[in-house]
mmCIF file of C-alpha atoms in Angstrom:
data_model
loop_
_atom_site.group_PDB
_atom_site.id
_atom_site.type_symbol
_atom_site.label_atom_id
_atom_site.label_comp_id
_atom_site.label_asym_id
_atom_site.label_seq_id
_atom_site.Cartn_x
_atom_site.Cartn_y
_atom_site.Cartn_z
ATOM 1 C CA MET A 1 -19.552 -55.067 -29.298
ATOM 2 C CA ILE A 2 -17.281 -56.452 -26.611
ATOM 3 C CA GLU A 3 -18.337 -59.926 -25.475
ATOM 4 C CA ILE A 4 -17.538 -60.885 -21.872
ATOM 5 C CA ASP A 5 -18.059 -64.311 -20.337
ATOM 6 C CA GLY A 6 -19.422 -63.608 -16.877
ATOM 7 C CA SER A 7 -18.080 -66.944 -15.614
ATOM 8 C CA HIS A 8 -14.461 -65.915 -16.280
ATOM 9 C CA GLY A 9 -12.136 -66.005 -13.284
ATOM 10 C CA GLU A 10 -13.991 -65.641 -10.016
ATOM 11 C CA GLY A 11 -17.229 -65.289 -11.997
ATOM 12 C CA GLY A 12 -19.038 -62.978 -9.581
ATOM 13 C CA GLY A 13 -20.908 -59.702 -9.584
ATOM 14 C CA GLN A 14 -17.799 -57.522 -9.622
ATOM 15 C CA LEU A 15 -17.018 -58.595 -13.186
ATOM 16 C CA LEU A 16 -20.439 -57.378 -14.350
ATOM 17 C CA ARG A 17 -20.261 -54.106 -12.399
ATOM 18 C CA MET A 18 -16.804 -53.266 -13.707
ATOM 19 C CA ALA A 19 -17.664 -54.302 -17.273
ATOM 20 C CA VAL A 20 -20.609 -51.899 -17.539
ATOM 21 C CA ALA A 21 -18.523 -49.128 -15.925
ATOM 22 C CA LEU A 22 -15.761 -49.611 -18.493
ATOM 23 C CA ALA A 23 -18.297 -49.739 -21.314
ATOM 24 C CA ALA A 24 -19.737 -46.409 -20.180
ATOM 25 C CA ILE A 25 -16.284 -44.820 -19.864
ATOM 26 C CA THR A 26 -15.095 -45.986 -23.288
ATOM 27 C CA GLY A 27 -18.424 -45.740 -25.128
ATOM 28 C CA GLN A 28 -18.200 -49.354 -26.296
ATOM 29 C CA ALA A 29 -21.227 -51.621 -26.572
ATOM 30 C CA LEU A 30 -21.103 -54.639 -24.297
ATOM 31 C CA ARG A 31 -22.677 -58.053 -23.874
ATOM 32 C CA VAL A 32 -22.081 -60.003 -20.643
ATOM 33 C CA GLY A 33 -23.308 -63.600 -20.655
ATOM 34 C CA ASN A 34 -23.288 -66.194 -17.876
ATOM 35 C CA VAL A 35 -23.784 -63.449 -15.296
ATOM 36 C CA ARG A 36 -22.564 -64.627 -11.867
ATOM 37 C CA ALA A 37 -22.508 -68.179 -13.223
ATOM 38 C CA LYS A 38 -20.248 -69.435 -10.425
ATOM 39 C CA ARG A 39 -22.535 -68.282 -7.621
ATOM 40 C CA SER A 40 -25.121 -70.460 -5.891
ATOM 41 C CA ASN A 41 -27.832 -67.990 -7.016
ATOM 42 C CA PRO A 42 -26.639 -67.018 -10.521
ATOM 43 C CA GLY A 43 -27.915 -64.092 -12.549
ATOM 44 C CA LEU A 44 -28.612 -60.515 -11.536
ATOM 45 C CA ALA A 45 -29.377 -59.861 -7.866
ATOM 46 C CA PRO A 46 -31.062 -56.569 -6.849
ATOM 47 C CA GLN A 47 -27.780 -54.831 -5.984
ATOM 48 C CA HIS A 48 -26.229 -55.790 -9.333
ATOM 49 C CA LEU A 49 -29.346 -54.617 -11.125
ATOM 50 C CA ALA A 50 -29.174 -51.294 -9.264
ATOM 51 C CA ALA A 51 -25.499 -50.905 -10.195
ATOM 52 C CA VAL A 52 -26.149 -51.457 -13.907
ATOM 53 C CA LYS A 53 -29.108 -49.054 -13.860
ATOM 54 C CA ALA A 54 -26.984 -46.434 -12.066
ATOM 55 C CA VAL A 55 -24.235 -46.621 -14.688
ATOM 56 C CA ALA A 56 -26.865 -46.540 -17.453
ATOM 57 C CA ALA A 57 -28.310 -43.316 -16.000
ATOM 58 C CA LEU A 58 -24.935 -41.566 -16.202
ATOM 59 C CA CYS A 59 -24.430 -42.448 -19.866
ATOM 60 C CA GLY A 60 -28.019 -42.643 -21.179
ATOM 61 C CA ALA A 61 -27.474 -46.285 -22.035
ATOM 62 C CA GLU A 62 -29.938 -48.589 -23.733
ATOM 63 C CA ALA A 63 -29.831 -51.893 -21.876
ATOM 64 C CA GLU A 64 -31.424 -55.313 -22.186
ATOM 65 C CA GLY A 65 -31.725 -58.066 -19.613
ATOM 66 C CA LEU A 66 -32.315 -55.784 -16.638
ATOM 67 C CA GLN A 67 -34.379 -58.153 -14.531
ATOM 68 C CA VAL A 68 -33.549 -59.967 -11.321
ATOM 69 C CA ARG A 69 -31.911 -63.348 -12.115
ATOM 70 C CA SER A 70 -31.261 -62.399 -15.735
ATOM 71 C CA PRO A 71 -28.231 -64.387 -17.008
ATOM 72 C CA GLU A 72 -27.276 -61.848 -19.704
ATOM 73 C CA VAL A 73 -26.955 -58.071 -19.996
ATOM 74 C CA VAL A 74 -26.575 -56.103 -23.237
ATOM 75 C CA PHE A 75 -25.430 -52.507 -22.745
ATOM 76 C CA HIS A 76 -25.275 -49.712 -25.363
ATOM 77 C CA PRO A 77 -23.796 -46.560 -23.743
ATOM 78 C CA HIS A 78 -24.187 -43.014 -25.041
ATOM 79 C CA ARG A 79 -22.706 -39.689 -23.911
ATOM 80 C CA LEU A 80 -21.686 -39.273 -20.281
ATOM 81 C CA ARG A 81 -23.547 -36.605 -18.347
ATOM 82 C CA GLY A 82 -23.443 -35.147 -14.872
ATOM 83 C CA GLY A 83 -26.279 -33.927 -12.686
ATOM 84 C CA GLU A 84 -28.220 -35.220 -9.697
ATOM 85 C CA PHE A 85 -29.352 -38.833 -9.459
ATOM 86 C CA GLN A 86 -31.324 -41.035 -7.071
ATOM 87 C CA PHE A 87 -30.558 -44.767 -6.986
ATOM 88 C CA ASP A 88 -32.520 -47.203 -4.820
ATOM 89 C CA VAL A 89 -31.314 -50.789 -4.445
ATOM 90 C CA GLY A 90 -34.763 -51.654 -3.147
ATOM 91 C CA THR A 91 -33.434 -54.171 -0.605
ATOM 92 C CA ALA A 92 -30.541 -54.398 1.837
ATOM 93 C CA GLY A 93 -28.239 -54.801 -1.179
ATOM 94 C CA SER A 94 -24.986 -52.942 -0.695
ATOM 95 C CA VAL A 95 -24.716 -49.244 -1.569
ATOM 96 C CA THR A 96 -20.915 -49.553 -1.623
ATOM 97 C CA LEU A 97 -21.097 -52.202 -4.353
ATOM 98 C CA VAL A 98 -23.269 -49.839 -6.396
ATOM 99 C CA LEU A 99 -20.610 -47.176 -5.852
ATOM 100 C CA GLN A 100 -17.890 -49.529 -7.080
ATOM 101 C CA ALA A 101 -19.627 -49.498 -10.460
ATOM 102 C CA VAL A 102 -20.795 -45.911 -10.752
ATOM 103 C CA LEU A 103 -17.938 -43.953 -9.126
ATOM 104 C CA PRO A 104 -15.306 -44.499 -11.866
ATOM 105 C CA VAL A 105 -17.884 -43.340 -14.410
ATOM 106 C CA ALA A 106 -18.786 -40.255 -12.362
ATOM 107 C CA LEU A 107 -15.110 -39.308 -12.056
ATOM 108 C CA VAL A 108 -14.643 -39.058 -15.823
ATOM 109 C CA CYS A 109 -17.814 -37.017 -16.386
ATOM 110 C CA ALA A 110 -17.193 -33.445 -17.495
ATOM 111 C CA GLU A 111 -19.855 -32.200 -15.061
ATOM 112 C CA ARG A 112 -20.399 -32.545 -11.313
ATOM 113 C CA VAL A 113 -22.297 -35.675 -10.251
ATOM 114 C CA VAL A 114 -24.433 -35.892 -7.105
ATOM 115 C CA MET A 115 -25.902 -39.279 -6.158
ATOM 116 C CA ARG A 116 -28.299 -40.311 -3.410
ATOM 117 C CA ILE A 117 -28.186 -44.069 -2.959
ATOM 118 C CA THR A 118 -30.447 -46.070 -0.649
ATOM 119 C CA GLY A 119 -29.983 -49.674 0.452
ATOM 120 C CA GLY A 120 -27.704 -51.502 2.871
ATOM 121 C CA THR A 121 -24.748 -49.519 4.187
ATOM 122 C CA ASP A 122 -23.084 -52.291 6.211
ATOM 123 C CA VAL A 123 -23.914 -55.760 4.902
ATOM 124 C CA ARG A 124 -22.039 -59.018 4.433
ATOM 125 C CA ASP A 125 -19.786 -59.671 1.441
ATOM 126 C CA SER A 126 -19.312 -55.971 0.652
ATOM 127 C CA PRO A 127 -17.161 -53.124 1.985
ATOM 128 C CA PRO A 128 -18.737 -51.553 5.097
ATOM 129 C CA LEU A 129 -19.507 -47.881 4.624
ATOM 130 C CA ASP A 130 -16.743 -46.745 7.000
ATOM 131 C CA TYR A 131 -14.138 -48.693 5.010
ATOM 132 C CA PHE A 132 -15.264 -46.877 1.886
ATOM 133 C CA ARG A 133 -15.308 -43.537 3.719
ATOM 134 C CA CYS A 134 -12.145 -43.802 5.848
ATOM 135 C CA VAL A 135 -9.839 -46.056 3.798
ATOM 136 C CA PHE A 136 -10.829 -46.113 0.130
ATOM 137 C CA LEU A 137 -11.724 -42.436 -0.379
ATOM 138 C CA PRO A 138 -8.490 -41.132 1.247
ATOM 139 C CA LEU A 139 -6.514 -43.371 -1.119
ATOM 140 C CA LEU A 140 -8.521 -42.107 -4.080
ATOM 141 C CA SER A 141 -7.852 -38.554 -2.893
ATOM 142 C CA LEU A 142 -4.101 -39.238 -3.141
ATOM 143 C CA MET A 143 -4.737 -39.872 -6.842
ATOM 144 C CA GLY A 144 -6.615 -36.583 -7.252
ATOM 145 C CA GLY A 145 -10.179 -37.895 -7.004
ATOM 146 C CA ARG A 146 -12.454 -35.283 -5.419
ATOM 147 C CA VAL A 147 -15.309 -37.170 -3.795
ATOM 148 C CA SER A 148 -17.313 -36.311 -0.681
ATOM 149 C CA LEU A 149 -19.699 -38.625 1.143
ATOM 150 C CA GLU A 150 -22.425 -37.865 3.672
ATOM 151 C CA VAL A 151 -24.314 -40.497 5.646
ATOM 152 C CA ALA A 152 -27.980 -39.663 6.091
ATOM 153 C CA ARG A 153 -28.930 -43.010 7.620
ATOM 154 C CA ARG A 154 -27.501 -46.520 8.119
ATOM 155 C CA GLY A 155 -29.317 -49.611 6.868
ATOM 156 C CA TYR A 156 -28.732 -53.325 7.472
ATOM 157 C CA TYR A 157 -29.898 -56.757 6.412
ATOM 158 C CA PRO A 158 -32.750 -57.570 5.851
ATOM 159 C CA ARG A 159 -34.531 -54.200 5.789
ATOM 160 C CA GLY A 160 -31.998 -51.918 4.139
ATOM 161 C CA GLY A 161 -33.232 -48.344 4.101
ATOM 162 C CA GLY A 162 -29.828 -46.719 4.575
ATOM 163 C CA GLU A 163 -29.096 -43.581 2.580
ATOM 164 C CA ILE A 164 -25.910 -41.831 1.522
ATOM 165 C CA ARG A 165 -25.151 -38.748 -0.558
ATOM 166 C CA VAL A 166 -22.039 -38.772 -2.746
ATOM 167 C CA GLU A 167 -20.754 -35.741 -4.630
ATOM 168 C CA VAL A 168 -18.100 -36.087 -7.328
ATOM 169 C CA GLN A 169 -16.390 -32.957 -8.587
ATOM 170 C CA ALA A 170 -15.767 -32.631 -12.313
ATOM 171 C CA GLY A 171 -12.449 -32.040 -14.004
ATOM 172 C CA ALA A 172 -10.184 -34.080 -11.721
ATOM 173 C CA ALA A 173 -7.390 -35.681 -13.756
ATOM 174 C CA LEU A 174 -6.334 -38.800 -11.866
ATOM 175 C CA ARG A 175 -2.675 -39.094 -10.931
ATOM 176 C CA PRO A 176 -0.852 -42.439 -10.876
ATOM 177 C CA LEU A 177 -0.658 -44.219 -7.542
ATOM 178 C CA VAL A 178 2.957 -44.982 -6.699
ATOM 179 C CA THR A 179 3.379 -46.460 -3.221
ATOM 180 C CA GLU A 180 6.402 -48.743 -3.167
ATOM 181 C CA ALA A 181 7.439 -47.957 0.414
ATOM 182 C CA ARG A 182 4.931 -47.606 3.223
ATOM 183 C CA GLY A 183 6.994 -45.627 5.716
ATOM 184 C CA ALA A 184 6.497 -45.384 9.461
ATOM 185 C CA LEU A 185 3.060 -45.841 11.015
ATOM 186 C CA ARG A 186 1.551 -42.632 12.315
ATOM 187 C CA GLU A 187 -1.779 -43.802 13.703
ATOM 188 C CA VAL A 188 -3.875 -46.926 14.166
ATOM 189 C CA GLY A 189 -7.561 -46.223 14.599
ATOM 190 C CA GLY A 190 -11.020 -47.357 13.752
ATOM 191 C CA ILE A 191 -14.767 -47.197 14.225
ATOM 192 C CA ALA A 192 -16.830 -49.929 15.868
ATOM 193 C CA HIS A 193 -20.504 -49.077 15.622
ATOM 194 C CA THR A 194 -23.787 -50.771 16.380
ATOM 195 C CA ALA A 195 -27.348 -49.656 15.771
ATOM 196 C CA ASN A 196 -30.343 -50.339 18.009
ATOM 197 C CA LEU A 197 -28.312 -52.841 20.051
ATOM 198 C CA PRO A 198 -26.929 -52.806 23.631
ATOM 199 C CA ALA A 199 -23.798 -50.696 24.182
ATOM 200 C CA HIS A 200 -21.767 -53.612 25.531
ATOM 201 C CA ILE A 201 -21.722 -55.222 22.054
ATOM 202 C CA THR A 202 -19.828 -52.284 20.594
ATOM 203 C CA ALA A 203 -17.420 -52.193 23.536
ATOM 204 C CA ARG A 204 -16.666 -55.919 23.278
ATOM 205 C CA MET A 205 -16.046 -55.655 19.550
ATOM 206 C CA ALA A 206 -13.628 -52.730 19.990
ATOM 207 C CA ARG A 207 -11.810 -54.371 22.919
ATOM 208 C CA ALA A 208 -11.195 -57.589 21.000
ATOM 209 C CA ALA A 209 -9.814 -55.604 18.053
ATOM 210 C CA GLN A 210 -7.451 -53.640 20.319
ATOM 211 C CA GLN A 211 -6.134 -56.869 21.823
ATOM 212 C CA ALA A 212 -5.428 -58.307 18.366
ATOM 213 C CA LEU A 213 -3.644 -55.218 17.042
ATOM 214 C CA PRO A 214 -0.011 -54.263 17.671
ATOM 215 C CA PRO A 215 0.253 -52.203 20.894
ATOM 216 C CA VAL A 216 2.291 -49.422 19.246
ATOM 217 C CA PRO A 217 0.951 -47.014 18.175
ATOM 218 C CA ALA A 218 -1.915 -47.497 20.629
ATOM 219 C CA PRO A 219 -5.133 -48.187 18.689
ATOM 220 C CA GLN A 220 -7.875 -45.576 19.121
ATOM 221 C CA ILE A 221 -11.287 -46.978 18.205
ATOM 222 C CA GLU A 222 -14.414 -44.828 18.211
ATOM 223 C CA GLN A 223 -17.570 -46.523 19.493
ATOM 224 C CA PRO A 224 -20.691 -44.686 18.275
ATOM 225 C CA LEU A 225 -24.080 -46.088 19.307
ATOM 226 C CA LEU A 226 -26.776 -45.401 16.739
ATOM 227 C CA GLY A 227 -30.531 -45.379 17.099
ATOM 228 C CA TRP A 228 -33.511 -44.076 15.164
ATOM 229 C CA PRO A 229 -33.367 -41.979 12.950
ATOM 230 C CA GLN A 230 -29.616 -42.532 12.454
ATOM 231 C CA ALA A 231 -30.199 -46.159 11.492
ATOM 232 C CA ILE A 232 -32.972 -48.494 10.385
ATOM 233 C CA GLY A 233 -32.929 -51.958 11.931
ATOM 234 C CA GLN A 234 -30.225 -53.673 13.953
ATOM 235 C CA GLY A 235 -26.655 -54.104 12.763
ATOM 236 C CA GLY A 236 -23.123 -52.851 12.969
ATOM 237 C CA ALA A 237 -19.572 -53.163 11.742
ATOM 238 C CA ILE A 238 -15.984 -52.573 12.739
ATOM 239 C CA VAL A 239 -13.539 -50.844 10.404
ATOM 240 C CA LEU A 240 -9.871 -50.403 11.298
ATOM 241 C CA TRP A 241 -7.089 -48.471 9.611
ATOM 242 C CA ALA A 242 -3.390 -47.786 9.895
ATOM 243 C CA LEU A 243 -2.124 -44.438 8.617
ATOM 244 C CA SER A 244 1.470 -44.155 7.412
ATOM 245 C CA GLU A 245 3.603 -41.749 5.438
ATOM 246 C CA GLY A 246 2.674 -43.625 2.249
ATOM 247 C CA GLY A 247 -1.070 -43.996 2.685
ATOM 248 C CA VAL A 248 -3.559 -46.078 4.638
ATOM 249 C CA LEU A 249 -4.234 -49.781 5.206
ATOM 250 C CA GLY A 250 -7.655 -51.053 6.231
ATOM 251 C CA ALA A 251 -9.561 -54.074 7.476
ATOM 252 C CA ALA A 252 -13.179 -54.662 8.447
ATOM 253 C CA ALA A 253 -15.819 -57.087 9.690
ATOM 254 C CA THR A 254 -19.595 -56.777 9.533
ATOM 255 C CA ALA A 255 -21.925 -57.776 12.364
ATOM 256 C CA GLN A 256 -23.909 -60.970 11.813
ATOM 257 C CA ARG A 257 -26.661 -62.466 13.895
ATOM 258 C CA GLY A 258 -25.270 -65.279 16.035
ATOM 259 C CA VAL A 259 -21.606 -64.243 15.659
ATOM 260 C CA PRO A 260 -20.060 -62.996 18.932
ATOM 261 C CA ALA A 261 -18.810 -59.416 19.030
ATOM 262 C CA GLU A 262 -15.411 -60.641 20.220
ATOM 263 C CA ARG A 263 -15.002 -62.792 17.125
ATOM 264 C CA LEU A 264 -15.749 -59.869 14.810
ATOM 265 C CA GLY A 265 -13.327 -57.547 16.573
ATOM 266 C CA ASP A 266 -10.612 -60.194 16.665
ATOM 267 C CA GLU A 267 -11.114 -60.972 12.971
ATOM 268 C CA ALA A 268 -10.731 -57.335 11.947
ATOM 269 C CA GLY A 269 -7.801 -56.751 14.302
ATOM 270 C CA ARG A 270 -5.894 -59.794 13.081
ATOM 271 C CA ALA A 271 -6.541 -58.838 9.463
ATOM 272 C CA LEU A 272 -5.126 -55.332 9.935
ATOM 273 C CA ARG A 273 -2.180 -56.677 11.918
ATOM 274 C CA ALA A 274 -1.361 -59.023 9.043
ATOM 275 C CA GLU A 275 -1.435 -56.076 6.627
ATOM 276 C CA ILE A 276 0.841 -54.007 8.881
ATOM 277 C CA GLU A 277 3.356 -56.788 9.476
ATOM 278 C CA SER A 278 3.505 -57.706 5.774
ATOM 279 C CA GLY A 279 4.935 -54.304 4.821
ATOM 280 C CA ALA A 280 2.385 -53.938 1.989
ATOM 281 C CA THR A 281 1.445 -50.464 0.776
ATOM 282 C CA LEU A 282 -2.199 -51.385 0.025
ATOM 283 C CA ASP A 283 -4.436 -53.846 1.838
ATOM 284 C CA VAL A 284 -5.852 -56.749 -0.167
ATOM 285 C CA HIS A 285 -9.230 -55.036 -0.698
ATOM 286 C CA ALA A 286 -7.867 -51.640 -1.756
ATOM 287 C CA ALA A 287 -5.428 -53.393 -4.111
ATOM 288 C CA ASP A 288 -8.474 -54.758 -5.912
ATOM 289 C CA GLN A 289 -10.707 -51.678 -5.794
ATOM 290 C CA LEU A 290 -8.102 -49.157 -7.009
ATOM 291 C CA LEU A 291 -7.133 -51.049 -10.177
ATOM 292 C CA VAL A 292 -9.621 -49.253 -12.418
ATOM 293 C CA TYR A 293 -8.463 -45.842 -11.147
ATOM 294 C CA ALA A 294 -4.830 -46.780 -11.802
ATOM 295 C CA ALA A 295 -5.875 -47.695 -15.349
ATOM 296 C CA LEU A 296 -7.599 -44.332 -15.797
ATOM 297 C CA ALA A 297 -4.637 -42.346 -14.427
ATOM 298 C CA ASN A 298 -2.073 -40.778 -16.740
ATOM 299 C CA GLY A 299 1.146 -42.728 -16.171
ATOM 300 C CA LEU A 300 2.644 -45.656 -14.320
ATOM 301 C CA SER A 301 1.043 -46.823 -11.066
ATOM 302 C CA ARG A 302 2.813 -49.272 -8.762
ATOM 303 C CA PHE A 303 2.059 -50.742 -5.328
ATOM 304 C CA THR A 304 2.569 -53.833 -3.195
ATOM 305 C CA ALA A 305 -0.031 -56.130 -1.618
ATOM 306 C CA ARG A 306 0.090 -59.005 0.858
ATOM 307 C CA THR A 307 -1.759 -61.241 -1.582
ATOM 308 C CA LEU A 308 -3.519 -60.933 -4.910
ATOM 309 C CA SER A 309 -7.196 -61.886 -4.781
ATOM 310 C CA SER A 310 -9.088 -63.683 -7.534
ATOM 311 C CA HIS A 311 -11.176 -60.489 -7.782
ATOM 312 C CA ALA A 312 -8.017 -58.535 -8.610
ATOM 313 C CA SER A 313 -6.812 -61.025 -11.234
ATOM 314 C CA THR A 314 -10.213 -61.015 -12.934
ATOM 315 C CA THR A 315 -10.415 -57.209 -12.826
ATOM 316 C CA MET A 316 -6.981 -56.802 -14.442
ATOM 317 C CA TRP A 317 -7.984 -59.195 -17.237
ATOM 318 C CA LEU A 318 -11.203 -57.254 -17.799
ATOM 319 C CA ILE A 319 -9.679 -53.758 -17.776
ATOM 320 C CA GLU A 320 -7.148 -54.770 -20.430
ATOM 321 C CA ARG A 321 -10.072 -55.657 -22.715
ATOM 322 C CA PHE A 322 -11.289 -52.026 -22.646
ATOM 323 C CA LEU A 323 -8.380 -49.670 -21.924
ATOM 324 C CA PRO A 324 -4.893 -49.303 -23.479
ATOM 325 C CA VAL A 325 -3.035 -50.416 -20.350
ATOM 326 C CA GLU A 326 -1.030 -53.426 -19.238
ATOM 327 C CA PHE A 327 -0.908 -54.860 -15.722
ATOM 328 C CA GLY A 328 2.018 -56.689 -14.253
ATOM 329 C CA ALA A 329 1.812 -58.766 -11.084
ATOM 330 C CA ALA A 330 4.699 -60.773 -9.654
ATOM 331 C CA GLN A 331 5.546 -62.163 -6.258
ATOM 332 C CA ALA A 332 8.619 -60.588 -4.673
ATOM 333 C CA GLY A 333 9.400 -62.311 -1.393
ATOM 334 C CA PRO A 334 6.312 -62.195 0.843
ATOM 335 C CA LEU A 335 4.579 -59.488 -1.209
ATOM 336 C CA TRP A 336 2.989 -59.084 -4.611
ATOM 337 C CA ARG A 337 4.238 -56.172 -6.713
ATOM 338 C CA VAL A 338 1.572 -54.804 -9.045
ATOM 339 C CA ASP A 339 2.002 -52.175 -11.734
ATOM 340 C CA CYS A 340 -0.243 -50.612 -14.343
ATOM 341 C CA ARG A 341 1.326 -48.880 -17.334
ATOM 342 C CA PRO A 342 0.115 -47.488 -20.665
ATOM 343 C CA ARG A 343 0.245 -50.150 -23.383
ATOM 344 C CA LEU A 344 3.012 -49.618 -25.923
ATOM 345 C CA LYS A 345 1.716 -48.967 -29.427
#
């Protein structure tokens, strides 16, 4: 059994989600103690519980400690299987955080996996759904991942109730991700959406983002206005991206009660501008989220990032506990150069 201290590094929920995913992929039993020990509300939250249960469903795992606020999880995986699954976070907990755990497992299944996940689609402290759909999945597609996503309904804090359908095709061998040079920008775009709110909020959010972004190429930001039944409750988000010859960079901000629309748009616009001007090939969030796929790919992956998050450092440490790979991360001028290579025997 692999023993993981859940307080290691940044000590958050991502360590638990990735640990159970890696246990399922490798078939190794796992114990995670001190779950989310460095958070103000330690232990399993509903979205972390949903993520562990989702991974357990794909590998028929026997698990202990699956209760809200549990400080320890013991996980005994069995054989991976495909099929159709329904996962309900039960709150406004993030569906994209559940996907961070279950998607790597689904990709290595020998059979097609279809998942319906209900919860929050655009909530704080997690990737908004449009970032996952328009930035992360295109990058995963470059590596050979065949994943489609349909949005049945949006859901926000505190009610949740959003629903997505994700289909993962079997038999896709992941290719290494090698993006050392970004190339010229082809397009800067985005989506600013609100649900069950006045139209001027969306327009103000998009306008502030456009003012913060470089003027060339001219940013094109869609502004959909959602109502019932497209969305439950009030909420919104802005997701921006920059397409280049080498891939896509992204940035996002999620609507919060009491935070002006202009501040959200400006925050997202400045974040994407910083990514563009840095010359990085992956944004700071994608550089974290793609590490497990680089480890599962057959060969050397290499990319650059504007900075290396504590999430990324913790994830690299964790992956090396399960898979025969080695990560390297070194600062080269203003950028971090990250590589993932098979471990020498």
